[in-house]
Structures are given as C-alpha cells and as structure tokens.
C-alpha cells in the first residue's frame, strides 16, 4: 500500500492536508497557482519532490484559471525558497505556458520521473542499510508522490529482510517524524519506535543504531546539503559514534550553481511554530523562539550519497559531477 | 524575584504543580508521605534538590498522618529511582522517625542547606560563563527550592554582566525548558530564546554558543553523570564544536558508591508521554515510543564540574574526591 499526497481530478489539484495527519485525512482543493503556492507555503504539502510536482500542476492551474503565467510562476517560486525542485519543475513548465495539453503532459512527466527516480533511489539505498536504522523528518511517498527517498530505501531494505527496526526522530517543531513517518511505516508494517530528537545520541551510544539515512532539500556540488532542522546535529552524532550517515536524494535536488553549502539560504519560520503545539502554548506568552527550518550539513560528515544513479562516495565533488554528467 | 516550588503550612506540604506551568499556578496539597511520593513520581515537583526536600517533608507528613515510617520511607525511595538526593534526604530523616520536632528541624535544615549550597554554586558557575550560554531542562529555583544550580549560575552571570543571552532547549518530551526555564528567565528578565532540542547544533555551528551549562541528577566519582535525556547529545555536540561544557550540581548529587556512570539506572517512562502533548496525540494510535527519561554523559566530554566547593577540573576522580573530603 502506498500513500498518495495529491491527485489531479476534474481540473482541480487536490492536496492531502499533511498538517492534519495522522489524525485526519482531509483534502484541500487547489483551483489556481496561488492556491498551490499557499499549499506549499502553509505546508499542506511538503517534501522537496512533492513540492516540485505541486508547483508543476500549479502552472497547469494558472492556465486553467486564467492567471498571468509570469505572476503565477513568481508566486510559486517564492512559496518555499529552500527547495530547488521548485525551480527545476517551474523551469521545465516554462516552455508550455501557453499550451494546456503540453503543460499537462509536462506536469505528468515530472510526476512519472519522480516515481521512476525514487524506485531507483530506494533500491540503491536498501543495499547500504542493515539492522537498525535511524531517520529524521519525513521522506516517504507523502513527501514525494513516488516511492519516497530515504524512507523508500528503508521500506525496501525491510522488504528484503536487511532492516529489522527503525528509530523515528519525532522532528520538532513540525513533528513530521511522529505524524508522517510513523503513519507511513505503520501502514506498510515496518517495525519502528518513535523517539524525541534528543534521544538519538542515547540509542547511538547503546549500539542500537547501525545507520542513519534521511532526505535532502538541496545539495551543493561538494556534497554539503540543506535538510530539515536537526539533520546537522544527527550527522555530528553519527560521526562521533562512527555510524554510517547517508543523505538520499534525486540528483535534481543538487543545485549545480552551488559549489558549497555555505550559500544555501535558510528559511526562517515563525517562532510561534515552536512555542505552540496544535495551537496550545508550550512557553510563557511572548517568549521569543527561533525557528530556522533547515540546517546545512558538511560533506565531511557524509558516508555516502544515495541517488538514482547509485550510492556516491567521496570525493563528492567528483562523484556528484560524474553522476550528473557534468564531467567529460 | 525568586520562584518557590513548595511551602509547608498548617501541617500540609504544598507543591506548585509544575506540570501546569507556565499557563497556570496551581498548588497540590500533600497530607501524607504517599501524597509526597505521588507528587514526585507524577512530576508535580521535579529537579533533584527539590525532590530531596519534598522527600524529607514526606517523612514529616508520615509522622503527622500516622503512616508506618518504614513503609513511608520505602514508597518515597521508589518514587524516582534516578535521584540520589532522594536517598540522601531520606537517610538523614531516618534518625528522627519517632520525633516530630526533630524531623521538622531536619527537613528545614535540608532545605536551608540547599539554599546555601546553591548560592555558592551560582557564584562559582557565574565565573566560567560569558556571552551566549545554552542550557537544557530546568535547573532554576523551581527545580531546587533554592537559587537553582545551572540556571542559578546563568542568572548570576547575567546579573554580573557576563552573560548576554541564553538559548533554552525546549527539552522534549516534558518541555521543562519551554515551560519552566523560559518562565523563570522571563520572571528575572534575562534575555533568552527558546529553541527545539534539534536546533542546538545549528547555533553552535554559527558560533552563537559560548558555553553549555546544565544540571545533574546523579554523578559517579569519575565525573560521569546522569541527567535529563538529551544531555549526552548536547555534550557530544559541544565537544565537536569545542564549546566548554559544564554540569552544575551540589556535591550531594555525587553518589560515592559509583566509580563510573555505567551502573546508574535509567528510568524508563511511558511512551505515551512522547506520543501525546497535553493529551493530544502526535503520532498514529498505538505507535510505539521509547522514553528513557535520562542519559549518562561521560566525564571525557566535561570541561569542568560546577559545585558549591568551586569549579572542579580533570582528572575528576581526584578533584571530586578532594572536594568531597574522600582523600586524606
């Protein structure tokens, strides 16, 4: 059973509201590119590949609703600035702006390619995983529309009998691990245990984590990568405990304009998302909170990069360029 | 202004219900040792020194309510197995079991000594802090009944102009940082920012953390120590970023029976405390969660130990024994 985060039906792009999961399965209708951009910004849909597919269908909606394509493109580009898939998908939609049939075909092609790519990522990642695996945030079908990236690899490795148990970081403040990864693992029957983010080091020190695999929002050409806040800390902890650490991603999440991760912009979100949970205040009223939504992990902490072209090893500035066809 | 976590009035020991803070200031009445043990177990009161004082008054209540002292002592000892202060306080109360006046005097003496000890800890700790400081869990007056330990040092260092800003780990799953440390720092006007536990590494990597100071539930003679889950991870992260890392504690939290931290029992609490927040489910129904309430940090990750006798430096097996008068 695979979960689907969106569907296109009757000229409407429907988003499964991931903010309501796992308690409720509610669908949000998008009739315009602005609706789709709001869905991305408000995290009705999240995960880099799923954001790319949503943006592509956003441009289909722009055509259907008569929005100005330049404005639609701009509003979609601004909806989630860290996600390179957004720009990749919108760049591919541009030649089809005036053409409904062409833009529908291109959006569907982007979605199909996501599925094929993630099938390959899942199979490649499964080969390097064994025993007990820890993951952070959500990288399953809900985040992608396909098979998932890091979570796809975990599910495939479990199917092959290689992975026995998953530690699921709850992933504050949005609790994507508790809400979404737990939901997806429960649906497919993979044994898993939820932990608070601050328990990862404890289970690592007990020898109960054999590998870490997680997603990537955006990677530089040297292997530095941005991902959900907390990823960098897990990388340092895995390094200290000599546990293999793998980011998984489609090569479309590599930004060929970035030599290193230093220039990746970090989205700052509202502190209210830290101080309240489901609208209930957790801290004294008016207490300041920081909310960098992502962090950047150095390639020096990475064991291997799981991609659709195989698992890449250091030096990443060479292996990544080779996989991307950027070397002769 | 100092917060007080408990008071003894009219033969009743009143506990400020810390589970309701910062939203509500509710007091729970304890008439018996069993009430006091429940208050400790259910975390109405928490923090090692405050638990010790509560247990001492628990034995006063046993006398007043006519409970069997042996049974009262046993039920109190079982209320929170990681806290050595509990055993220390109950050992001191034992000679006064049959004597109301003596047991009242001893309980008050334990409380007074907590205050004097924490004043010294705060002053000693303040000397090693500067700039921006990160702390985990809650170690202020609410946790102690006195001036606080690690948080006392931070507040004193801020008063002296040495500390400019505090990063407050929210400290999942109980959110002691968000609820209690934030509450206490707001009351005394120390500039502070709440972060999720998984953001600590990010701010360390940005050079925005000059020192880490936090509490200790129980320390072995070599400097290994148990503290709130997440402490060990923060220690590894501080080590990696070459940031000074200080546990603060009264020497009564050192267990002279323990040579190393390996034998410290780790309390396992209910996974429901991870999967729900204020009774609202955060994960799919029935999803398993782990909840080790503490972890053990190796002395190898410790820069210095802040005590009432000064800041101790390696080798800790010598400096701790010297401070405790265990060396000739």
mmCIF file of N, CA, C and O in Angstrom, chain A residues 75-143:
data_model
loop_
_atom_site.group_PDB
_atom_site.id
_atom_site.type_symbol
_atom_site.label_atom_id
_atom_site.label_comp_id
_atom_site.label_asym_id
_atom_site.label_seq_id
_atom_site.Cartn_x
_atom_site.Cartn_y
_atom_site.Cartn_z
ATOM 1 N N UNK A 75 4.931 33.653 -7.956
ATOM 2 C CA UNK A 75 4.346 33.342 -6.640
ATOM 3 C C UNK A 75 4.711 31.914 -6.222
ATOM 4 O O UNK A 75 4.970 31.645 -5.043
ATOM 5 N N UNK A 76 4.788 31.021 -7.178
ATOM 6 C CA UNK A 76 5.183 29.646 -6.859
ATOM 7 C C UNK A 76 6.661 29.588 -6.462
ATOM 8 O O UNK A 76 7.028 28.894 -5.516
ATOM 9 N N UNK A 77 7.501 30.355 -7.150
ATOM 10 C CA UNK A 77 8.926 30.351 -6.820
ATOM 11 C C UNK A 77 9.180 30.864 -5.397
ATOM 12 O O UNK A 77 10.151 30.486 -4.754
ATOM 13 N N UNK A 78 8.324 31.746 -4.946
ATOM 14 C CA UNK A 78 8.538 32.335 -3.610
ATOM 15 C C UNK A 78 7.928 31.504 -2.486
ATOM 16 O O UNK A 78 8.075 31.848 -1.317
ATOM 17 N N UNK A 79 7.223 30.424 -2.825
ATOM 18 C CA UNK A 79 6.441 29.736 -1.788
ATOM 19 C C UNK A 79 7.310 28.972 -0.791
ATOM 20 O O UNK A 79 6.927 28.787 0.358
ATOM 21 N N UNK A 80 8.482 28.538 -1.188
ATOM 22 C CA UNK A 80 9.347 27.743 -0.286
ATOM 23 C C UNK A 80 10.781 27.873 -0.795
ATOM 24 O O UNK A 80 11.246 27.044 -1.585
ATOM 25 N N UNK A 81 11.499 28.897 -0.376
ATOM 26 C CA UNK A 81 12.737 29.266 -1.069
ATOM 27 C C UNK A 81 13.862 28.242 -0.989
ATOM 28 O O UNK A 81 14.795 28.300 -1.765
ATOM 29 N N UNK A 82 13.812 27.278 -0.055
ATOM 30 C CA UNK A 82 14.937 26.337 0.077
ATOM 31 C C UNK A 82 14.869 25.200 -0.934
ATOM 32 O O UNK A 82 15.875 24.550 -1.203
ATOM 33 N N UNK A 83 13.703 24.952 -1.506
ATOM 34 C CA UNK A 83 13.503 23.745 -2.316
ATOM 35 C C UNK A 83 13.897 23.968 -3.767
ATOM 36 O O UNK A 83 13.209 24.660 -4.517
ATOM 37 N N UNK A 84 15.009 23.339 -4.184
ATOM 38 C CA UNK A 84 15.475 23.527 -5.549
ATOM 39 C C UNK A 84 14.538 22.837 -6.538
ATOM 40 O O UNK A 84 14.409 23.272 -7.680
ATOM 41 N N UNK A 85 13.822 21.801 -6.108
ATOM 42 C CA UNK A 85 12.891 21.105 -7.005
ATOM 43 C C UNK A 85 11.823 22.034 -7.542
ATOM 44 O O UNK A 85 11.313 21.848 -8.640
ATOM 45 N N UNK A 86 11.479 23.003 -6.730
ATOM 46 C CA UNK A 86 10.511 24.018 -7.131
ATOM 47 C C UNK A 86 10.992 24.708 -8.395
ATOM 48 O O UNK A 86 10.254 24.830 -9.383
ATOM 49 N N UNK A 87 12.228 25.168 -8.381
ATOM 50 C CA UNK A 87 12.774 25.910 -9.519
ATOM 51 C C UNK A 87 12.959 24.984 -10.719
ATOM 52 O O UNK A 87 12.670 25.359 -11.856
ATOM 53 N N UNK A 88 13.387 23.771 -10.447
ATOM 54 C CA UNK A 88 13.579 22.784 -11.515
ATOM 55 C C UNK A 88 12.253 22.525 -12.235
ATOM 56 O O UNK A 88 12.171 22.575 -13.466
ATOM 57 N N UNK A 89 11.201 22.284 -11.463
ATOM 58 C CA UNK A 89 9.897 21.993 -12.069
ATOM 59 C C UNK A 89 9.368 23.207 -12.825
ATOM 60 O O UNK A 89 8.857 23.081 -13.945
ATOM 61 N N UNK A 90 9.509 24.378 -12.235
ATOM 62 C CA UNK A 90 8.971 25.581 -12.881
ATOM 63 C C UNK A 90 9.752 25.908 -14.156
ATOM 64 O O UNK A 90 9.160 26.371 -15.141
ATOM 65 N N UNK A 91 11.052 25.656 -14.143
ATOM 66 C CA UNK A 91 11.845 25.852 -15.365
ATOM 67 C C UNK A 91 11.355 24.926 -16.480
ATOM 68 O O UNK A 91 11.281 25.333 -17.648
ATOM 69 N N UNK A 92 11.004 23.710 -16.114
ATOM 70 C CA UNK A 92 10.524 22.773 -17.134
ATOM 71 C C UNK A 92 9.131 23.139 -17.654
ATOM 72 O O UNK A 92 8.773 22.796 -18.784
ATOM 73 N N UNK A 93 8.334 23.792 -16.814
ATOM 74 C CA UNK A 93 6.973 24.157 -17.237
ATOM 75 C C UNK A 93 6.960 25.376 -18.159
ATOM 76 O O UNK A 93 6.007 25.576 -18.924
ATOM 77 N N UNK A 94 7.995 26.194 -18.097
ATOM 78 C CA UNK A 94 8.023 27.486 -18.792
ATOM 79 C C UNK A 94 7.721 27.378 -20.299
ATOM 80 O O UNK A 94 6.903 28.158 -20.812
ATOM 81 N N UNK A 95 8.349 26.417 -21.037
ATOM 82 C CA UNK A 95 8.064 26.346 -22.488
ATOM 83 C C UNK A 95 6.609 26.005 -22.809
ATOM 84 O O UNK A 95 6.188 26.149 -23.951
ATOM 85 N N UNK A 96 5.845 25.576 -21.817
ATOM 86 C CA UNK A 96 4.471 25.120 -22.082
ATOM 87 C C UNK A 96 3.416 26.088 -21.554
ATOM 88 O O UNK A 96 2.256 25.727 -21.462
ATOM 89 N N UNK A 97 3.843 27.295 -21.175
ATOM 90 C CA UNK A 97 2.912 28.239 -20.560
ATOM 91 C C UNK A 97 1.628 28.461 -21.357
ATOM 92 O O UNK A 97 0.548 28.519 -20.786
ATOM 93 N N UNK A 98 1.768 28.581 -22.687
ATOM 94 C CA UNK A 98 0.574 28.922 -23.483
ATOM 95 C C UNK A 98 -0.245 27.705 -23.882
ATOM 96 O O UNK A 98 -1.264 27.843 -24.553
ATOM 97 N N UNK A 99 0.133 26.516 -23.454
ATOM 98 C CA UNK A 99 -0.367 25.284 -24.072
ATOM 99 C C UNK A 99 -0.873 24.319 -22.998
ATOM 100 O O UNK A 99 -0.091 23.703 -22.280
ATOM 101 N N UNK A 100 -2.169 24.185 -22.879
ATOM 102 C CA UNK A 100 -2.734 23.354 -21.811
ATOM 103 C C UNK A 100 -2.296 21.898 -21.935
ATOM 104 O O UNK A 100 -1.831 21.290 -20.979
ATOM 105 N N UNK A 101 -2.423 21.378 -23.165
ATOM 106 C CA UNK A 101 -2.088 19.968 -23.352
ATOM 107 C C UNK A 101 -0.620 19.714 -23.031
ATOM 108 O O UNK A 101 -0.271 18.761 -22.320
ATOM 109 N N UNK A 102 0.225 20.597 -23.535
ATOM 110 C CA UNK A 102 1.667 20.457 -23.286
ATOM 111 C C UNK A 102 1.997 20.582 -21.814
ATOM 112 O O UNK A 102 2.830 19.842 -21.280
ATOM 113 N N UNK A 103 1.355 21.511 -21.123
ATOM 114 C CA UNK A 103 1.702 21.714 -19.709
ATOM 115 C C UNK A 103 1.169 20.560 -18.856
ATOM 116 O O UNK A 103 1.826 20.126 -17.912
ATOM 117 N N UNK A 104 0.017 20.017 -19.226
ATOM 118 C CA UNK A 104 -0.486 18.830 -18.528
ATOM 119 C C UNK A 104 0.461 17.649 -18.719
ATOM 120 O O UNK A 104 0.776 16.926 -17.777
ATOM 121 N N UNK A 105 0.926 17.491 -19.955
ATOM 122 C CA UNK A 105 1.831 16.384 -20.258
ATOM 123 C C UNK A 105 3.143 16.538 -19.493
ATOM 124 O O UNK A 105 3.678 15.581 -18.940
ATOM 125 N N UNK A 106 3.638 17.780 -19.441
ATOM 126 C CA UNK A 106 4.921 18.018 -18.766
ATOM 127 C C UNK A 106 4.787 17.781 -17.256
ATOM 128 O O UNK A 106 5.666 17.186 -16.632
ATOM 129 N N UNK A 107 3.686 18.252 -16.656
ATOM 130 C CA UNK A 107 3.477 18.053 -15.211
ATOM 131 C C UNK A 107 3.390 16.555 -14.903
ATOM 132 O O UNK A 107 4.002 16.063 -13.945
ATOM 133 N N UNK A 108 2.638 15.823 -15.738
ATOM 134 C CA UNK A 108 2.521 14.368 -15.543
ATOM 135 C C UNK A 108 3.882 13.686 -15.729
ATOM 136 O O UNK A 108 4.241 12.753 -14.994
ATOM 137 N N UNK A 109 4.686 14.199 -16.669
ATOM 138 C CA UNK A 109 6.022 13.623 -16.904
ATOM 139 C C UNK A 109 6.917 13.862 -15.683
ATOM 140 O O UNK A 109 7.685 12.986 -15.280
ATOM 141 N N UNK A 110 6.816 15.061 -15.102
ATOM 142 C CA UNK A 110 7.618 15.361 -13.898
ATOM 143 C C UNK A 110 7.245 14.384 -12.789
ATOM 144 O O UNK A 110 8.101 13.830 -12.111
ATOM 145 N N UNK A 111 5.952 14.145 -12.632
ATOM 146 C CA UNK A 111 5.474 13.208 -11.610
ATOM 147 C C UNK A 111 5.980 11.786 -11.887
ATOM 148 O O UNK A 111 6.513 11.099 -11.018
ATOM 149 N N UNK A 112 5.834 11.332 -13.158
ATOM 150 C CA UNK A 112 6.297 9.983 -13.529
ATOM 151 C C UNK A 112 7.792 9.820 -13.269
ATOM 152 O O UNK A 112 8.242 8.790 -12.770
ATOM 153 N N UNK A 113 8.546 10.853 -13.597
ATOM 154 C CA UNK A 113 10.001 10.770 -13.401
ATOM 155 C C UNK A 113 10.336 10.695 -11.919
ATOM 156 O O UNK A 113 11.283 10.004 -11.527
ATOM 157 N N UNK A 114 9.571 11.413 -11.095
ATOM 158 C CA UNK A 114 9.748 11.325 -9.643
ATOM 159 C C UNK A 114 9.593 9.865 -9.206
ATOM 160 O O UNK A 114 10.422 9.337 -8.458
ATOM 161 N N UNK A 115 8.567 9.193 -9.717
ATOM 162 C CA UNK A 115 8.332 7.795 -9.330
ATOM 163 C C UNK A 115 9.477 6.887 -9.758
ATOM 164 O O UNK A 115 9.970 6.079 -8.967
ATOM 165 N N UNK A 116 9.914 7.014 -11.002
ATOM 166 C CA UNK A 116 10.997 6.163 -11.500
ATOM 167 C C UNK A 116 12.296 6.425 -10.739
ATOM 168 O O UNK A 116 13.018 5.504 -10.371
ATOM 169 N N UNK A 117 12.555 7.706 -10.495
ATOM 170 C CA UNK A 117 13.779 8.092 -9.793
ATOM 171 C C UNK A 117 13.785 7.514 -8.391
ATOM 172 O O UNK A 117 14.799 6.990 -7.911
ATOM 173 N N UNK A 118 12.638 7.588 -7.725
ATOM 174 C CA UNK A 118 12.591 7.132 -6.332
ATOM 175 C C UNK A 118 12.621 5.621 -6.211
ATOM 176 O O UNK A 118 13.117 5.100 -5.215
ATOM 177 N N UNK A 119 12.122 4.955 -7.210
ATOM 178 C CA UNK A 119 12.257 3.499 -7.216
ATOM 179 C C UNK A 119 13.745 3.145 -7.234
ATOM 180 O O UNK A 119 14.216 2.296 -6.458
ATOM 181 N N UNK A 120 14.503 3.835 -8.063
ATOM 182 C CA UNK A 120 15.951 3.575 -8.147
ATOM 183 C C UNK A 120 16.654 3.978 -6.845
ATOM 184 O O UNK A 120 17.530 3.261 -6.347
ATOM 185 N N UNK A 121 16.282 5.130 -6.270
ATOM 186 C CA UNK A 121 16.880 5.571 -5.001
ATOM 187 C C UNK A 121 16.612 4.539 -3.911
ATOM 188 O O UNK A 121 17.508 4.172 -3.140
ATOM 189 N N UNK A 122 15.383 4.042 -3.857
ATOM 190 C CA UNK A 122 15.007 3.076 -2.824
ATOM 191 C C UNK A 122 15.826 1.806 -2.960
ATOM 192 O O UNK A 122 16.313 1.250 -1.975
ATOM 193 N N UNK A 123 15.986 1.342 -4.187
ATOM 194 C CA UNK A 123 16.756 0.106 -4.407
ATOM 195 C C UNK A 123 18.236 0.315 -4.102
ATOM 196 O O UNK A 123 18.880 -0.529 -3.478
ATOM 197 N N UNK A 124 18.781 1.453 -4.509
ATOM 198 C CA UNK A 124 20.196 1.727 -4.235
ATOM 199 C C UNK A 124 20.444 1.903 -2.738
ATOM 200 O O UNK A 124 21.423 1.396 -2.195
ATOM 201 N N UNK A 125 19.562 2.642 -2.084
ATOM 202 C CA UNK A 125 19.732 2.883 -0.649
ATOM 203 C C UNK A 125 19.610 1.608 0.162
ATOM 204 O O UNK A 125 20.322 1.414 1.153
ATOM 205 N N UNK A 126 18.711 0.733 -0.257
ATOM 206 C CA UNK A 126 18.475 -0.505 0.502
ATOM 207 C C UNK A 126 19.763 -1.321 0.625
ATOM 208 O O UNK A 126 19.982 -1.995 1.635
ATOM 209 N N UNK A 127 20.635 -1.231 -0.373
ATOM 210 C CA UNK A 127 21.864 -2.044 -0.362
ATOM 211 C C UNK A 127 22.836 -1.644 0.742
ATOM 212 O O UNK A 127 23.655 -2.469 1.163
ATOM 213 N N UNK A 128 22.792 -0.380 1.208
ATOM 214 C CA UNK A 128 23.765 0.046 2.231
ATOM 215 C C UNK A 128 23.178 0.003 3.643
ATOM 216 O O UNK A 128 23.865 0.342 4.607
ATOM 217 N N UNK A 129 21.900 -0.383 3.772
ATOM 218 C CA UNK A 129 21.265 -0.394 5.096
ATOM 219 C C UNK A 129 21.192 -1.807 5.655
ATOM 220 O O UNK A 129 21.014 -2.764 4.906
ATOM 221 N N UNK A 130 21.331 -1.890 6.984
ATOM 222 C CA UNK A 130 21.090 -3.175 7.643
ATOM 223 C C UNK A 130 20.795 -2.935 9.124
ATOM 224 O O UNK A 130 21.140 -1.881 9.666
ATOM 225 N N UNK A 131 20.168 -3.909 9.757
ATOM 226 C CA UNK A 131 19.929 -3.836 11.196
ATOM 227 C C UNK A 131 18.952 -2.730 11.554
ATOM 228 O O UNK A 131 17.845 -2.656 11.021
ATOM 229 N N UNK A 132 19.372 -1.858 12.489
ATOM 230 C CA UNK A 132 18.508 -0.801 12.976
ATOM 231 C C UNK A 132 18.933 0.530 12.347
ATOM 232 O O UNK A 132 20.100 0.900 12.388
ATOM 233 N N UNK A 133 17.953 1.240 11.823
ATOM 234 C CA UNK A 133 18.229 2.466 11.080
ATOM 235 C C UNK A 133 17.508 3.619 11.744
ATOM 236 O O UNK A 133 16.396 3.465 12.250
ATOM 237 N N UNK A 134 18.153 4.776 11.777
ATOM 238 C CA UNK A 134 17.514 5.980 12.305
ATOM 239 C C UNK A 134 17.241 6.942 11.159
ATOM 240 O O UNK A 134 18.071 7.109 10.263
ATOM 241 N N UNK A 135 16.055 7.584 11.201
ATOM 242 C CA UNK A 135 15.759 8.605 10.193
ATOM 243 C C UNK A 135 15.151 9.835 10.846
ATOM 244 O O UNK A 135 14.676 9.787 11.989
ATOM 245 N N UNK A 136 15.196 10.933 10.127
ATOM 246 C CA UNK A 136 14.753 12.231 10.622
ATOM 247 C C UNK A 136 13.774 12.799 9.605
ATOM 248 O O UNK A 136 13.940 12.605 8.412
ATOM 249 N N UNK A 137 12.759 13.475 10.095
ATOM 250 C CA UNK A 137 11.755 14.115 9.233
ATOM 251 C C UNK A 137 11.003 13.059 8.423
ATOM 252 O O UNK A 137 10.930 11.898 8.830
ATOM 253 N N UNK A 138 10.401 13.443 7.322
ATOM 254 C CA UNK A 138 9.610 12.512 6.525
ATOM 255 C C UNK A 138 10.059 12.545 5.078
ATOM 256 O O UNK A 138 10.122 13.606 4.465
ATOM 257 N N UNK A 139 10.364 11.386 4.549
ATOM 258 C CA UNK A 139 10.863 11.273 3.178
ATOM 259 C C UNK A 139 10.182 10.130 2.455
ATOM 260 O O UNK A 139 10.747 9.529 1.557
ATOM 261 N N UNK A 140 8.953 9.821 2.866
ATOM 262 C CA UNK A 140 8.217 8.737 2.233
ATOM 263 C C UNK A 140 7.378 9.246 1.081
ATOM 264 O O UNK A 140 7.495 10.397 0.665
ATOM 265 N N UNK A 141 6.496 8.382 0.575
ATOM 266 C CA UNK A 141 5.594 8.779 -0.507
ATOM 267 C C UNK A 141 4.860 10.091 -0.228
ATOM 268 O O UNK A 141 4.641 10.882 -1.141
ATOM 269 N N UNK A 142 4.522 10.349 1.022
ATOM 270 C CA UNK A 142 3.833 11.596 1.355
ATOM 271 C C UNK A 142 4.669 12.812 0.979
ATOM 272 O O UNK A 142 4.140 13.878 0.674
ATOM 273 N N UNK A 143 5.997 12.666 1.068
ATOM 274 C CA UNK A 143 6.882 13.802 0.809
ATOM 275 C C UNK A 143 7.222 13.921 -0.660
ATOM 276 O O UNK A 143 7.861 14.896 -1.066
#
